[in-house]
Tab-separated table of C-alpha atoms and ligand atoms in Angstrom:
chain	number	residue	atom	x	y	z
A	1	UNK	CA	80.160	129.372	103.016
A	2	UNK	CA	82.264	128.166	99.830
A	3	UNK	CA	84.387	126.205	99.454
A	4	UNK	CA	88.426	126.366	98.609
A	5	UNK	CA	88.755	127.175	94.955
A	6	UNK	CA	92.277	126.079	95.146
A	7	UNK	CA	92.635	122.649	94.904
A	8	UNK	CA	95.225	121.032	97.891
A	9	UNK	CA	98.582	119.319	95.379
A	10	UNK	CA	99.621	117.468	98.508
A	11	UNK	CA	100.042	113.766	97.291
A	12	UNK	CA	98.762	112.656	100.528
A	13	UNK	CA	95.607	114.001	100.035
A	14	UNK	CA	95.131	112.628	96.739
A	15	UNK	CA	92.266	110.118	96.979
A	16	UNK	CA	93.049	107.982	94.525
A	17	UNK	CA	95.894	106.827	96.530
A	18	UNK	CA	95.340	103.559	97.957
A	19	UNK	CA	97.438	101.381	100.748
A	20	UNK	CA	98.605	97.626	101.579
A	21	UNK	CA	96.978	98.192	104.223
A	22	UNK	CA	93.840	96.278	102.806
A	23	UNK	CA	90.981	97.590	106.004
A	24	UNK	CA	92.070	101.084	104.606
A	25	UNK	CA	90.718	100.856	101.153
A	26	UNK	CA	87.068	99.636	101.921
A	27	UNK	CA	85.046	102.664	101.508
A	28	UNK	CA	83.070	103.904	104.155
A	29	UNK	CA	86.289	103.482	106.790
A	30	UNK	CA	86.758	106.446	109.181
A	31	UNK	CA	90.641	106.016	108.268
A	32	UNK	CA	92.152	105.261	104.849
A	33	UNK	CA	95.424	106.690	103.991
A	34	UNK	CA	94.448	110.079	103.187
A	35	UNK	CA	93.672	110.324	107.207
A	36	UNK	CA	96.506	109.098	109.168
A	37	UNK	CA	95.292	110.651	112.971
A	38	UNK	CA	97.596	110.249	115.900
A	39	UNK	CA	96.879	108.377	119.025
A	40	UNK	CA	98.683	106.489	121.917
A	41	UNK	CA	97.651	103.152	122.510
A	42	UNK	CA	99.076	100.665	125.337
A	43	UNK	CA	101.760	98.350	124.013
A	44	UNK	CA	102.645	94.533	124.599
A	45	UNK	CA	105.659	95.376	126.626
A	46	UNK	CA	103.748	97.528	128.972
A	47	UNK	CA	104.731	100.631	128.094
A	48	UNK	CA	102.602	103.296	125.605
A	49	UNK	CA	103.251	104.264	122.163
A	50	UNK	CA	102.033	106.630	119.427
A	51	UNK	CA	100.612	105.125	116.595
A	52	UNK	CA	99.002	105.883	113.538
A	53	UNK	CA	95.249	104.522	112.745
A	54	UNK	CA	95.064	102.978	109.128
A	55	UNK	CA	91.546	100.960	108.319
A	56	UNK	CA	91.392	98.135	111.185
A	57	UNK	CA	95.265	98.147	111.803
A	58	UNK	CA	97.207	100.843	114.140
A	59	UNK	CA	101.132	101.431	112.632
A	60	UNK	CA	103.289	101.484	115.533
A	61	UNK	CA	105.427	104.188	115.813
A	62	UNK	CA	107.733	102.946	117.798
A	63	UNK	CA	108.796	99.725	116.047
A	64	UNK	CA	108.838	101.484	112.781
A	65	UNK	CA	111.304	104.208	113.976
A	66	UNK	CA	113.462	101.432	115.671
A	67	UNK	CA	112.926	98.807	112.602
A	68	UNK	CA	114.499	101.674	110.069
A	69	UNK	CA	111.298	101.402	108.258
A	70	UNK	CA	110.873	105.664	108.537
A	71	UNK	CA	114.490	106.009	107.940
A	72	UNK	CA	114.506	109.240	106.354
A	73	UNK	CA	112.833	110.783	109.485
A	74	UNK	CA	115.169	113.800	110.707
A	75	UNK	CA	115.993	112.647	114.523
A	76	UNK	CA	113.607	115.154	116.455
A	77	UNK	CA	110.778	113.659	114.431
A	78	UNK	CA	111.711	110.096	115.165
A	79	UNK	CA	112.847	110.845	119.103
A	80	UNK	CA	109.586	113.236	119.338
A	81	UNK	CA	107.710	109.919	117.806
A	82	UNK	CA	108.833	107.640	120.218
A	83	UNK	CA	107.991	109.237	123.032
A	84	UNK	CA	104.707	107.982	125.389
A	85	UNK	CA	102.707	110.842	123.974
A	86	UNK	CA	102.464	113.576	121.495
A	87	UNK	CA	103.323	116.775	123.112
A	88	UNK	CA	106.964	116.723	121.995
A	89	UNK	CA	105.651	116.397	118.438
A	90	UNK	CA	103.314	118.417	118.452
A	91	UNK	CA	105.668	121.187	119.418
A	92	UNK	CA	108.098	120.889	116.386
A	93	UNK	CA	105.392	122.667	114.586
A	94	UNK	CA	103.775	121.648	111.317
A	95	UNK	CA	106.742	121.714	109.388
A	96	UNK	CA	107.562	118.847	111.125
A	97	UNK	CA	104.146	117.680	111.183
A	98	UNK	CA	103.716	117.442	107.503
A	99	UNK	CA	107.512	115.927	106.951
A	100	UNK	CA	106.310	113.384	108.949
A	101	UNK	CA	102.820	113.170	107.125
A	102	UNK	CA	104.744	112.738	104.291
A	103	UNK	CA	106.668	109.695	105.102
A	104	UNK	CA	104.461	107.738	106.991
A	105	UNK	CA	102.029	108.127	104.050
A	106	UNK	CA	104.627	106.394	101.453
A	107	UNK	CA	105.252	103.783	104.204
A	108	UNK	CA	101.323	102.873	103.820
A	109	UNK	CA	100.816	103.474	100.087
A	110	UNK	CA	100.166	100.607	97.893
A	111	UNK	CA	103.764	99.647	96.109
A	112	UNK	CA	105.797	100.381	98.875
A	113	UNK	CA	107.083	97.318	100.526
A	114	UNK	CA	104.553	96.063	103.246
A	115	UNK	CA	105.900	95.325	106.566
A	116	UNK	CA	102.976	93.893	108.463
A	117	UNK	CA	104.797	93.289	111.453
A	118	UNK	CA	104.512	96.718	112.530
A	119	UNK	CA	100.950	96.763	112.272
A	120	UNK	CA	98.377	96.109	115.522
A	121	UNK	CA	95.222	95.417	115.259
A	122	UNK	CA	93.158	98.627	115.942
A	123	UNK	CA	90.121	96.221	118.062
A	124	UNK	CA	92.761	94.706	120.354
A	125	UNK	CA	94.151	98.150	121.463
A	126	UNK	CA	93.388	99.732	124.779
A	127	UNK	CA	93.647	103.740	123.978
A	128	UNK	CA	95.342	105.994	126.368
A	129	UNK	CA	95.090	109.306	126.287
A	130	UNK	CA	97.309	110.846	123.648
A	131	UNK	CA	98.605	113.892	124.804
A	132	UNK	CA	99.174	115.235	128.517
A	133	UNK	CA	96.920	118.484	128.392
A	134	UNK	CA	98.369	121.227	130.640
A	135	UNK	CA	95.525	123.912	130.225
A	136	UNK	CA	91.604	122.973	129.074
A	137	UNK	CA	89.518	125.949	127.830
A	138	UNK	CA	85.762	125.701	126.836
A	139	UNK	CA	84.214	127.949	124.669
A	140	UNK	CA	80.515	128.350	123.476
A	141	UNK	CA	80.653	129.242	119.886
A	142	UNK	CA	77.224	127.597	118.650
A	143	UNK	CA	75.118	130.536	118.270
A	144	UNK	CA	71.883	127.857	117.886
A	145	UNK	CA	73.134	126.614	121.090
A	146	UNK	CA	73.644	129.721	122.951
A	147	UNK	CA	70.239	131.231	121.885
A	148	UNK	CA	68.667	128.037	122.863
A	149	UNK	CA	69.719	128.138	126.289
A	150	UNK	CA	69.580	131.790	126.306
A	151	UNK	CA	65.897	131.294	125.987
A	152	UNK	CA	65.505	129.055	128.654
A	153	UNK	CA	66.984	130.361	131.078
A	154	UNK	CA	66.567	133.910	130.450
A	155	UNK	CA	63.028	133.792	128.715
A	156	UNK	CA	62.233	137.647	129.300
A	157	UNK	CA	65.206	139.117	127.578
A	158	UNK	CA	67.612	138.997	124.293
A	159	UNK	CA	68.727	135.099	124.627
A	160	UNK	CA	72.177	136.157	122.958
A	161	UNK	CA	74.318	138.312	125.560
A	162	UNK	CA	75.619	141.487	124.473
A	163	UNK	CA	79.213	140.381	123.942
A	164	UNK	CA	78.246	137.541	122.066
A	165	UNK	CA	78.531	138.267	118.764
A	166	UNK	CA	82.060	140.448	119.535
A	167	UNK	CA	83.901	137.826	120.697
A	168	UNK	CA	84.096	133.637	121.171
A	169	UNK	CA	82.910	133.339	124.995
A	170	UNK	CA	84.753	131.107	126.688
A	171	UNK	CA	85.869	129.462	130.259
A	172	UNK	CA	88.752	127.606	131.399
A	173	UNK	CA	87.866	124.054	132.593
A	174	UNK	CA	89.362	121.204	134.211
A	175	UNK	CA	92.256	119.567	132.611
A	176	UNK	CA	92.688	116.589	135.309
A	177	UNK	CA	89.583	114.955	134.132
A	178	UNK	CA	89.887	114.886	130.576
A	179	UNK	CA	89.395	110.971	129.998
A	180	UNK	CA	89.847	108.993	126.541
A	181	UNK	CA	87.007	107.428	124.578
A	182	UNK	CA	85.764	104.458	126.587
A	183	UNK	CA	86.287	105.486	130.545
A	184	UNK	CA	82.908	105.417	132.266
A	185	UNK	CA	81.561	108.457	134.043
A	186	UNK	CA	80.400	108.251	137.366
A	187	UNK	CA	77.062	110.282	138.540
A	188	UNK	CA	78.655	113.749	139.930
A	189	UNK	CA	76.825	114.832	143.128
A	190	UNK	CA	76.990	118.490	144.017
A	191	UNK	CA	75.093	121.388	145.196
A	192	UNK	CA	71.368	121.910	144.013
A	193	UNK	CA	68.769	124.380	144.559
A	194	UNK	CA	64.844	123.189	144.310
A	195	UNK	CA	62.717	125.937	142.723
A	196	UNK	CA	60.542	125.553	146.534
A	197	UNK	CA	63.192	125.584	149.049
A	198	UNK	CA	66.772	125.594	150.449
A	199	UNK	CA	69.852	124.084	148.400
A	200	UNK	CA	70.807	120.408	149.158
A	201	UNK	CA	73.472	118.433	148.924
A	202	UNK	CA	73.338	115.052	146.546
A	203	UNK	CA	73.550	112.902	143.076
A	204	UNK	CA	72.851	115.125	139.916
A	205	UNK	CA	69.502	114.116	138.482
A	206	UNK	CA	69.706	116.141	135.509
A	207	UNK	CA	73.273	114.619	133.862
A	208	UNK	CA	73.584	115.362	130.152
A	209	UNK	CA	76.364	115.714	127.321
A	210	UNK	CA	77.411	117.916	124.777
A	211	UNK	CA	78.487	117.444	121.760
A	212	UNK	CA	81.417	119.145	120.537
A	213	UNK	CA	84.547	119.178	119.121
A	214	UNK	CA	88.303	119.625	121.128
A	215	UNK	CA	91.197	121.282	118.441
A	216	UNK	CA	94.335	120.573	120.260
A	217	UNK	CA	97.102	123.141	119.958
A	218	UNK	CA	100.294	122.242	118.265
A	219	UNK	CA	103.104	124.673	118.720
A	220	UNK	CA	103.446	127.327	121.633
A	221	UNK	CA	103.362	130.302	122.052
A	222	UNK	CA	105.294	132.286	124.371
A	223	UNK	CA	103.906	134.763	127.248
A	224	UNK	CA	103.442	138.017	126.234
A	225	UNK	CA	103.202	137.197	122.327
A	226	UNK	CA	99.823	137.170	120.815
A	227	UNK	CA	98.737	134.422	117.571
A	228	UNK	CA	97.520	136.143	115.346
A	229	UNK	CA	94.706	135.051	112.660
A	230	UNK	CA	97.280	134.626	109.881
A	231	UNK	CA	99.162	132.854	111.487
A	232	UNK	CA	96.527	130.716	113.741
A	233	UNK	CA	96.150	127.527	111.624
A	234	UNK	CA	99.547	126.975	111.970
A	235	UNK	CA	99.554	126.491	115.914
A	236	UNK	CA	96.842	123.559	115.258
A	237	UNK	CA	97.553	120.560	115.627
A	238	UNK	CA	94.319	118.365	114.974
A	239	UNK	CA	91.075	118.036	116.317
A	240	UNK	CA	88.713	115.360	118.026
A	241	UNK	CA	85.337	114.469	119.404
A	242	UNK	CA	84.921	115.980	122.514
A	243	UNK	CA	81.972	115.182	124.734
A	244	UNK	CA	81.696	117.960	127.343
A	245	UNK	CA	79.506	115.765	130.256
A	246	UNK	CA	77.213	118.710	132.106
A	247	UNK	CA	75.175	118.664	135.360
A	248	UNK	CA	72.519	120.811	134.642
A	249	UNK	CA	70.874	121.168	137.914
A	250	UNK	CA	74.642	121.795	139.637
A	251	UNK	CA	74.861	124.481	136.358
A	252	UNK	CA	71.836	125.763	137.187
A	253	UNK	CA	72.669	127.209	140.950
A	254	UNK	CA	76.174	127.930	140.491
A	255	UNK	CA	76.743	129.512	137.293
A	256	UNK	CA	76.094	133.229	137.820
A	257	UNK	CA	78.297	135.478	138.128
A	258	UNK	CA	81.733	133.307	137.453
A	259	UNK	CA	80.188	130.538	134.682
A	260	UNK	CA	80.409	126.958	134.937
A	261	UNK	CA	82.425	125.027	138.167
A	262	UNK	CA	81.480	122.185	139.667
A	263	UNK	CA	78.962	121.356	136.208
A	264	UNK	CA	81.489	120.267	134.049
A	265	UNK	CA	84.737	119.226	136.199
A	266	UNK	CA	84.117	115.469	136.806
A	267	UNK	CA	84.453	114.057	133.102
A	268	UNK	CA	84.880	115.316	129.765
A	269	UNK	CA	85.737	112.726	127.613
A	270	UNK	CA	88.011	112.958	124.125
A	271	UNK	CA	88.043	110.642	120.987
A	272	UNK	CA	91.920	108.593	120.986
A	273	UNK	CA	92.453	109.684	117.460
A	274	UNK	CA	93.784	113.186	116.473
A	275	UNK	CA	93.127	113.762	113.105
A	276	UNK	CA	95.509	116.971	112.192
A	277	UNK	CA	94.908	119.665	109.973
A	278	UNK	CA	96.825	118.612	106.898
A	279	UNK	CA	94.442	115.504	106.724
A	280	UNK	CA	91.433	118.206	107.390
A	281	UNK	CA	92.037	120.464	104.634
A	282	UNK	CA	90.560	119.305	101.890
A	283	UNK	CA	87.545	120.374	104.197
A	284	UNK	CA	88.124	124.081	105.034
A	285	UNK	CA	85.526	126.596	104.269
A	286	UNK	CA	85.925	130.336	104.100
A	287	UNK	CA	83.672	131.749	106.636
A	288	UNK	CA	81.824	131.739	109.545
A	289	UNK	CA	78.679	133.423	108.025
A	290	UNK	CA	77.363	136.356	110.069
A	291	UNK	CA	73.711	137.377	109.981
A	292	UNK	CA	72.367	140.796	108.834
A	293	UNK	CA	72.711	142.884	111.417
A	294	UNK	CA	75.323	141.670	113.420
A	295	UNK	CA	78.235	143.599	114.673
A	296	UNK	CA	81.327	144.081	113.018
A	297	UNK	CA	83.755	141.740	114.256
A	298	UNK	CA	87.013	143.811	115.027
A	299	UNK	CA	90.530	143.405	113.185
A	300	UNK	CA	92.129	141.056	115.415
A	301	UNK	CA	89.183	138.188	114.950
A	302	UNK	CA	89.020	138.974	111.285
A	303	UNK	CA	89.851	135.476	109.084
A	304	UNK	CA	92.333	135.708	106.504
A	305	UNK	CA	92.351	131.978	105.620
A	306	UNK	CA	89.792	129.600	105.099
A	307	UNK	CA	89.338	127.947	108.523
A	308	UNK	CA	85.787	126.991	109.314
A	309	UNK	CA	86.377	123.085	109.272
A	310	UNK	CA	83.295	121.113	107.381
A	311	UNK	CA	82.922	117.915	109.866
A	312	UNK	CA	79.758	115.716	110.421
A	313	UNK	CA	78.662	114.776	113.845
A	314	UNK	CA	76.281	112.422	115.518
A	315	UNK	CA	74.802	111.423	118.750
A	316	UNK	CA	73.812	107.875	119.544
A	317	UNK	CA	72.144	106.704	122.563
A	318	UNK	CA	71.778	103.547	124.088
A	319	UNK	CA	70.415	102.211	127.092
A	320	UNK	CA	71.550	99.374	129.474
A	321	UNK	CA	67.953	97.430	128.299
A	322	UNK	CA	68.739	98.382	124.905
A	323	UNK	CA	71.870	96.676	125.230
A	324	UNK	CA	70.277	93.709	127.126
A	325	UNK	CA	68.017	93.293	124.505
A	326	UNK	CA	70.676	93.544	121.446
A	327	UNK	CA	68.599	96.786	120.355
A	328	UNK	CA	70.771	99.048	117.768
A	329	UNK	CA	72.109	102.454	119.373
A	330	UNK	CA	69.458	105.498	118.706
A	331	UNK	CA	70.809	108.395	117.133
A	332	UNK	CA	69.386	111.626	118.949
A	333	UNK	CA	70.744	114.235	116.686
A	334	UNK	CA	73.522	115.339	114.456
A	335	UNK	CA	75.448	118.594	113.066
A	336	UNK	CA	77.843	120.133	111.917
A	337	UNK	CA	81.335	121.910	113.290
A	338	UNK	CA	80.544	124.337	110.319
A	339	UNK	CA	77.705	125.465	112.219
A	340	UNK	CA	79.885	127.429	114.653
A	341	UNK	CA	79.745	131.001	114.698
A	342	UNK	CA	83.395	131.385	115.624
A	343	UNK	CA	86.148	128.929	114.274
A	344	UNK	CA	89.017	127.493	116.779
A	345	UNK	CA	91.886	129.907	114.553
A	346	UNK	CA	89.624	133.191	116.324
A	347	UNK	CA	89.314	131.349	119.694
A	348	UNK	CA	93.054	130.558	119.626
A	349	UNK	CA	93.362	134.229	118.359
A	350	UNK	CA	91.166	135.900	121.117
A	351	UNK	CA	92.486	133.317	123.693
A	352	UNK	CA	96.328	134.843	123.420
A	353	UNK	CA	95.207	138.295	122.432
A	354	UNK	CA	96.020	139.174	126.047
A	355	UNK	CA	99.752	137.498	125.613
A	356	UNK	CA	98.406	134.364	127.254
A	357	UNK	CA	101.006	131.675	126.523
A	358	UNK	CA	99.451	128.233	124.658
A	359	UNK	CA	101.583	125.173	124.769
A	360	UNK	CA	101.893	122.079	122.891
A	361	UNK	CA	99.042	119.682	124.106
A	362	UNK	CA	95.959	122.432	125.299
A	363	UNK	CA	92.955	121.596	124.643
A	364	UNK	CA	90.351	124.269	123.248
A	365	UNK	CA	86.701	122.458	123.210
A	366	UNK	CA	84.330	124.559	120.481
A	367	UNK	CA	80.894	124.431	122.471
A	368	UNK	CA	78.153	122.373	121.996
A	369	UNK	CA	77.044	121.935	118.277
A	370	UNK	CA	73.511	122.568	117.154
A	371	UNK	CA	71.686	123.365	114.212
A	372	UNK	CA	68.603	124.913	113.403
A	373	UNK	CA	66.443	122.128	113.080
A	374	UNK	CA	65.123	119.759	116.657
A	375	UNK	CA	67.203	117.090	115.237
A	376	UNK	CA	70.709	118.918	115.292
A	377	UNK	CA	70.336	120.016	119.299
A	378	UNK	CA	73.484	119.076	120.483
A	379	UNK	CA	72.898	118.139	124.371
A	380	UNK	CA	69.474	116.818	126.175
A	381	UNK	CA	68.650	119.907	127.882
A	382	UNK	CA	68.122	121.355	123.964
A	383	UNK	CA	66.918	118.221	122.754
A	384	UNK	CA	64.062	118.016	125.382
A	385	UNK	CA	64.077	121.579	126.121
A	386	UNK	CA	64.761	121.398	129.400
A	387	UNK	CA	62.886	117.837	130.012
A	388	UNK	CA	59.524	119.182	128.803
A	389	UNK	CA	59.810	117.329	125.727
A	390	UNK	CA	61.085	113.715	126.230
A	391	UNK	CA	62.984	111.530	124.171
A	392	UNK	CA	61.390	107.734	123.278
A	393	UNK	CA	63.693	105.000	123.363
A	394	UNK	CA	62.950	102.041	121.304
A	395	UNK	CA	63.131	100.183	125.298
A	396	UNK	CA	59.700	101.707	125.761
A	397	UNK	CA	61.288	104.081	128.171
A	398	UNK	CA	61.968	108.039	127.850
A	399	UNK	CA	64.474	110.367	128.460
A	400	UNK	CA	64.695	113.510	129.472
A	401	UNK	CA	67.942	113.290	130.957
A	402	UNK	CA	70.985	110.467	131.150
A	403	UNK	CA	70.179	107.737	133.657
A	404	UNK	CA	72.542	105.209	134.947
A	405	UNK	CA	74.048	102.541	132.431
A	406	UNK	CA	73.180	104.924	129.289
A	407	UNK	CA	76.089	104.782	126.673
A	408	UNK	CA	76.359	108.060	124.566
A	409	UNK	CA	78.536	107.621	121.619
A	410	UNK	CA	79.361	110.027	119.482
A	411	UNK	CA	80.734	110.100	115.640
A	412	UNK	CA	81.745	112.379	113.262
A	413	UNK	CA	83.357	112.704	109.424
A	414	UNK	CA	83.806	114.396	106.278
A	415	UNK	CA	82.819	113.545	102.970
A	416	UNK	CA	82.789	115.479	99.750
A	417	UNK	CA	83.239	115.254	96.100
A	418	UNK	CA	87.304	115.126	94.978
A	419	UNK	CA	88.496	114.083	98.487
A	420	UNK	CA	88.784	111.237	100.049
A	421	UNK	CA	85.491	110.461	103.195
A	422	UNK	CA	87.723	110.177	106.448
A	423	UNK	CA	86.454	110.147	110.058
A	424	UNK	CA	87.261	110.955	114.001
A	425	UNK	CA	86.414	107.391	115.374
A	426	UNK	CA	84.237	107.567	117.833
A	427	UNK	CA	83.743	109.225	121.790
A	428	UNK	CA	81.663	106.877	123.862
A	429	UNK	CA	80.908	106.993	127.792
A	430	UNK	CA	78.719	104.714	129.676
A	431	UNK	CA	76.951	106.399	132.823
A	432	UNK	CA	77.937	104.789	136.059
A	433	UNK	CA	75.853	105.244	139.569
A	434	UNK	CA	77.825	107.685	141.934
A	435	UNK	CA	80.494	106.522	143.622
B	501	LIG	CA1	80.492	122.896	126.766
C-alpha cells in the first residue's frame, strides 16, 4: 500500500496548528486540534449534549451555539448540533460536516479569542452513547482472522470459504445492545453443546472479544438506490473502536447454517468519540493489497479512491488481582485497520448493492483485526488458539478465555511523518458474573 501523493491543503489538518486549548498541544494526546471527534456526553442540567474532545477539555456544543461563539454556523448545522445526539448531523452530509470542521477548528486555534467557559473537563464527563443506531451490521474482513478460525474449526479443508475473497462477508447484528465505552458486560448464558453429550443450558465459559473497528454511516441512502465506490467515502461519517464481545462455545453450536445469533447479541461495546473522515485523511492508503492468485474482484467493489484507513490498535488486559494489586494493564496484541482485506467504502458498497437503504447513525463493525504475527491476533480464541495455548498474566494466573472482573481496554491511533499523531480514545469493558 502507498500512500497519498497528494498532500491534504485543508488548514485543519495542518499540524503545525496549535490551540488555547493548552491539554491539546502536549504531544502524545489522542486529540489535538487536528482531531476534533464527536461525542455526547451528559450535561450539568441533566440533559445530553454533543461535544467536541480537545486534549483533556470537551467543547460543548451546546453552549457555544447558544453563547454566539460559532456564529457563522448556517442554522441546520447549529439546530443539528444541539440536538441530544448526532444523527441529525450526520445526515446533512459532509458538506456540512466539514463547514462545521472548519469553524469549530478556528474557535480552538491558538489566536482566536479563548472562551474557557465552554470547555468541560473531558475526566469529569459521563459518555453516552453518541448516536441512536437504527441498523448494526458485522462483517469479517480480516483475512488473518478468517483463515485463523477457518483452520480451527474446519481443519480438513480450505480455511478461507469460497466466497471469501469475492465479496466482504458479513451479518446483521444487534443494534439494542450496542453500549458506550465503560458499561460492564454481564456473563451471557446460552445454549452449549459438550463434544461427549447432549446440549445444556448455562453461563458461557468461553467469553472473549474482538477487536475491531465500527465506521458509522453519515448520510442515507434511499431504498432502491445503490452507493457506489466513488461515491462511498462520502456517506462516512467517522469511525471508532468497536469491541465485538463473542461467546465462543454459544458460537460454536449455533452458527451453521444462518452465522452468528445468540454469540454476539448481549454487548458490543463502542468508543464515545467519533473521529470523522476529514480528521482521518491524512491517513488513507490506496489499496487493500490482494495476494497472487486471488480472484478478480468485480466492478462494483473496485476502489477508485484511496480508502484503506492506516489506524493502530491495541489490546490491554487486566485482571481484578491485577487491579488489586496496582499491576499495569497487559497488552495482548495489536494491529492494524490496514490489515483488512476489504475497506468499509466496499462493505458500504456491497451492503446497498441490493438497494438496501443506509441511514444516518448505522453502524458497520469491520471484523476482528489480526495480523500475521501471534502478537497481532485480534480475539482470545486466536490468541490462544482455541485455549491450547494460554496467556500468562503478570497475577501468576492464565488465560485462555475472559473470566469474571477482567477489564479489556482497547486503543488505537495514527501517527506519521507531515501529519499531526491523533487517536480514538479508548473502548474498555469490565466482565461482570451473569446476572
Ligand atoms: Ca466480529
Amino acid at each position: 500500500m502507498t500512500q497519498s501523493d497528494t498532500p491534504s491543503m485543508d488548514p485543519t489538518l495542518d499540524p503545525s496548528l496549535r490551540s488555547w486549548v493548552e491539554s491539546a498541544n502536549q504531544p502524545g494526546t489522542d486529540f489535538p486540534i487536528q482531531n476534533l471527534p464527536y461525542g455526547v456526553f451528559a450535561a450539568s442540567d441533566g440533559t445530553n449534549h454533543i461535544g467536541v474532545a480537545i486534549g483533556d477539555m470537551v467543547l460543548d456544543l451546546h453552549h457555544a451555539i447558544n453563547d454566539l461563539a460559532l456564529q457563522d454556523l448556517p442554522p441546520e448545522i447549529s439546530s443539528a448540533l444541539c440536538g441530544s445526539t448526532l444523527n441529525n448531523f450526520m445526515g446533512l452530509g459532509s458538506r456540512f460536516w466539514r463547514t462545521a470542521r472548519r469553524s469549530i477548528s478556528s474557535l480552538l486555534s491558538e489566536g482566536a479569542d479563548p472562551h474557557p467557559h465552554l470547555l468541560v473537563p473531558r475526566e469529569s464527563c459521563s459518555m453516552r452513547m453518541p448516536v441512536v443506531i437504527g441498523d448494526y451490521t458485522d462483517f469479517y474482513a480480516s483475512r488473518n482472522h478468517a483463515t485463523n478460525v477457518g483452520r480451527m474449526f474446519r481443519p480438513d479443508g480450505d480455511p478461507l470459504l469460497p466466497n471469501y475473497l469475492n465479496l466482504p462477508v458479513g451479518y446483521h447484528g444487534r443494534s439494542s445492545t450496542i453500549i458506550v465505552s465503560g458499561t460492564d458486560v454481564h456473563r451471557p448464558s446460552g445454549q452449549l453443546k459438550p463434544d461427549d453429550g447432549p446440549p445444556v443450558f448455562g453461563p458461557c465459559r468461553l467469553l472473549d472479544y474482538e477487536m475491531e473497528f465500527g465506521m458509522f454511516v453519515g448520510s442515507a441512502n434511499p431504498m432502491g438506490h445503490r452507493i457506489p465506490m466513488s461515491e462511498a467515502m462520502d456517506h462516512v461519517f467517522g469511525i471508532v473502536i468497536l469491541n465485538d464481545w463473542s461467546a465462543r462455545d454459544i458460537q460454536k453450536w449455533e452458527y451453521q447454517p444462518l452465522g452468528p445469533f445468540n454469540a454476539k447479541n448481549f454487548a458490543t461495546s463502542v468508543s464515545p468519540w467519533i473521529v470523522t473522515m476529514d480528521a482521518l485523511s491524512p491517513y488513507r492508503l490506496a489499496g487493500p493489497d490482494r495476494e497472487p492468485g486471488d480472484p478478480e474482484m468485480l466492478d462494483y467493489l473496485k476502489p477508485v479512491t484511496d480508502d484503506v484507513l492506516d489506524v493502530n490498535c491495541e489490546v490491554h488486559i487486566s485482571s481484578h488481582a491485577m487491579r488489586e494489586q496496582n499491576l499495569p494493564p497487559m497488552r495482548i496484541s495489536r494491529g492494524s485497520l490496514s490489515d483488512l482485506t476489504w475497506t468499509f467504502t466496499q462493505m458500504l458498497a456491497h451492503h446497498t448493492s441490493t438497494g438496501c437503504a443506509m441511514n444516518p447513525g448505522d453502524l458497520l463493525g469491520s471484523g476482528t483485526i489480526s495480523g500475521t504475527e501471534k502478537d497481532s491476533r485480534g480475539c482470545l480464541l486466536e490468541l490462544t488458539w482455541r485455549g491450547t495455548e494460554p496467556i500468562e498474566l503478570p497475577d501468576g494466573t492464565q488465560r485462555k478465555f475472559l473470566q469474571d472482573g477482567d477489564e479489556l481496554t482497547m486503543t488505537a491511533y495514527c501517527e506519521r511523518d507531515g501529519a499531526a499523531r491523533i487517536g480514538l480514545g479508548s473502548c474498555t469493558g469490565t466482565i461482570r458474573p451473569i446476572i
